[in-house]
Coordinates of C-alpha atoms in Angstrom, one line a residue:
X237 CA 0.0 0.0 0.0
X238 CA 1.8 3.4 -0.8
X239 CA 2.0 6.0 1.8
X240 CA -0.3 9.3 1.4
X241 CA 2.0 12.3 0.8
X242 CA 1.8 14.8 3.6
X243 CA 0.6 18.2 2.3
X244 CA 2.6 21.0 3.5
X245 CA 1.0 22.8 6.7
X246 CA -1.2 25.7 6.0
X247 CA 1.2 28.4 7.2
X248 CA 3.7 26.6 4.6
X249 CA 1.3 26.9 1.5
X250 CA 1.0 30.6 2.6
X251 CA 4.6 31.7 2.4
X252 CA 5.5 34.3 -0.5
X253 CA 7.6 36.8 -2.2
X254 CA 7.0 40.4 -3.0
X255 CA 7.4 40.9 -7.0
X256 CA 6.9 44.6 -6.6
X257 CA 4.7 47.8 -5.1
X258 CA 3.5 50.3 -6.6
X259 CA 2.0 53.5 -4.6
X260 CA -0.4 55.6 -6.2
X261 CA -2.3 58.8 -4.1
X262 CA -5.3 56.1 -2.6
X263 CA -3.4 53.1 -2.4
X264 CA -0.7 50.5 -2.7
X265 CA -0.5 47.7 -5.4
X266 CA 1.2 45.1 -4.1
X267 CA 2.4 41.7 -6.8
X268 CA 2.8 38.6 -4.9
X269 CA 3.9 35.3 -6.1
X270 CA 3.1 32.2 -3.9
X271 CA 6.2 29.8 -2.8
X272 CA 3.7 26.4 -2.9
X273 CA 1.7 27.1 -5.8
X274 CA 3.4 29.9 -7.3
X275 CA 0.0 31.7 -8.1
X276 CA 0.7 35.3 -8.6
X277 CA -1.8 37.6 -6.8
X278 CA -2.4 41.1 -7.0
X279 CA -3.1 43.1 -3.6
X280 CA -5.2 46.6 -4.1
X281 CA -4.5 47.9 -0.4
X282 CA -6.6 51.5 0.0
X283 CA -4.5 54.3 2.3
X284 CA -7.3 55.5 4.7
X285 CA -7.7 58.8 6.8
X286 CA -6.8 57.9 10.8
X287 CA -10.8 58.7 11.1
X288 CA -11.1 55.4 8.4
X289 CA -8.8 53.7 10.1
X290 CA -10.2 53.8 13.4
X291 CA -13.6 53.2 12.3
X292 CA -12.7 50.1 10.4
X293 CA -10.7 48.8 13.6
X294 CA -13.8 49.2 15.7
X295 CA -16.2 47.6 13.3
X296 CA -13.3 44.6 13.0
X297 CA -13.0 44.5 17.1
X298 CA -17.1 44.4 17.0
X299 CA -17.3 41.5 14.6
X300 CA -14.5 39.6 16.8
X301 CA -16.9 40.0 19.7
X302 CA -19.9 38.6 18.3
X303 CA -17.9 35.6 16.8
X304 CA -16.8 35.1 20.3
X305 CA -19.9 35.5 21.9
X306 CA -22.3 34.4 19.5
X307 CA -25.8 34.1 20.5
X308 CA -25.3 36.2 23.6
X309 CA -26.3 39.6 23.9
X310 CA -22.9 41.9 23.8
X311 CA -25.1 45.1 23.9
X312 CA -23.8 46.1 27.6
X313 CA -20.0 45.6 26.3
X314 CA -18.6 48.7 25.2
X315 CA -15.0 48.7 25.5
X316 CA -12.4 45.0 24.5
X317 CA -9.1 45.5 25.3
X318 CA -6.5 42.8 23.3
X319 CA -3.8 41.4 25.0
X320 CA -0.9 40.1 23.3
X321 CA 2.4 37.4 24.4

């Protein structure tokens, strides 16, 4: 019987290398080429305001709540501090 092959892990199959950025006045263009698969992939990454920026962190930090709380009523929670290793 021959042995199944091991798949890399997923943090393996996600390694890649920068082929270039590009800035432009709203965002960054980033070319990426994948070390497993070498797929190439394009990143549009839009430069926001601080006002942007803080609003998207606190809609981000709300979603994170109701995935960790999910089906409980978060309503009373108004501040989540992260803490890191």
């Amino acid at each position: 019987m021959a042995k199944k092959k091991e798949l890399p892990s997923l943090w393996e199959r996600s390694e890649y290398d920068v082929i270039s950025e590009t800035k432009t006045d709203t965002e960054l263009i980033a070319v990426l080429k994948t070390k497993y698969s070498g797929a190439t992939v394009i990143c549009h990454i839009p430069k926001h305001t601080k006002e942007e920026e803080e609003k998207i962190a606190a809609d981000v930090t709300y979603a994170l709540m109701q995935i960790a709380f999910t089906g409980q009523d978060i309503s009373h929670m108004k501040n989540m501090e992260i803490l890191m290793d």
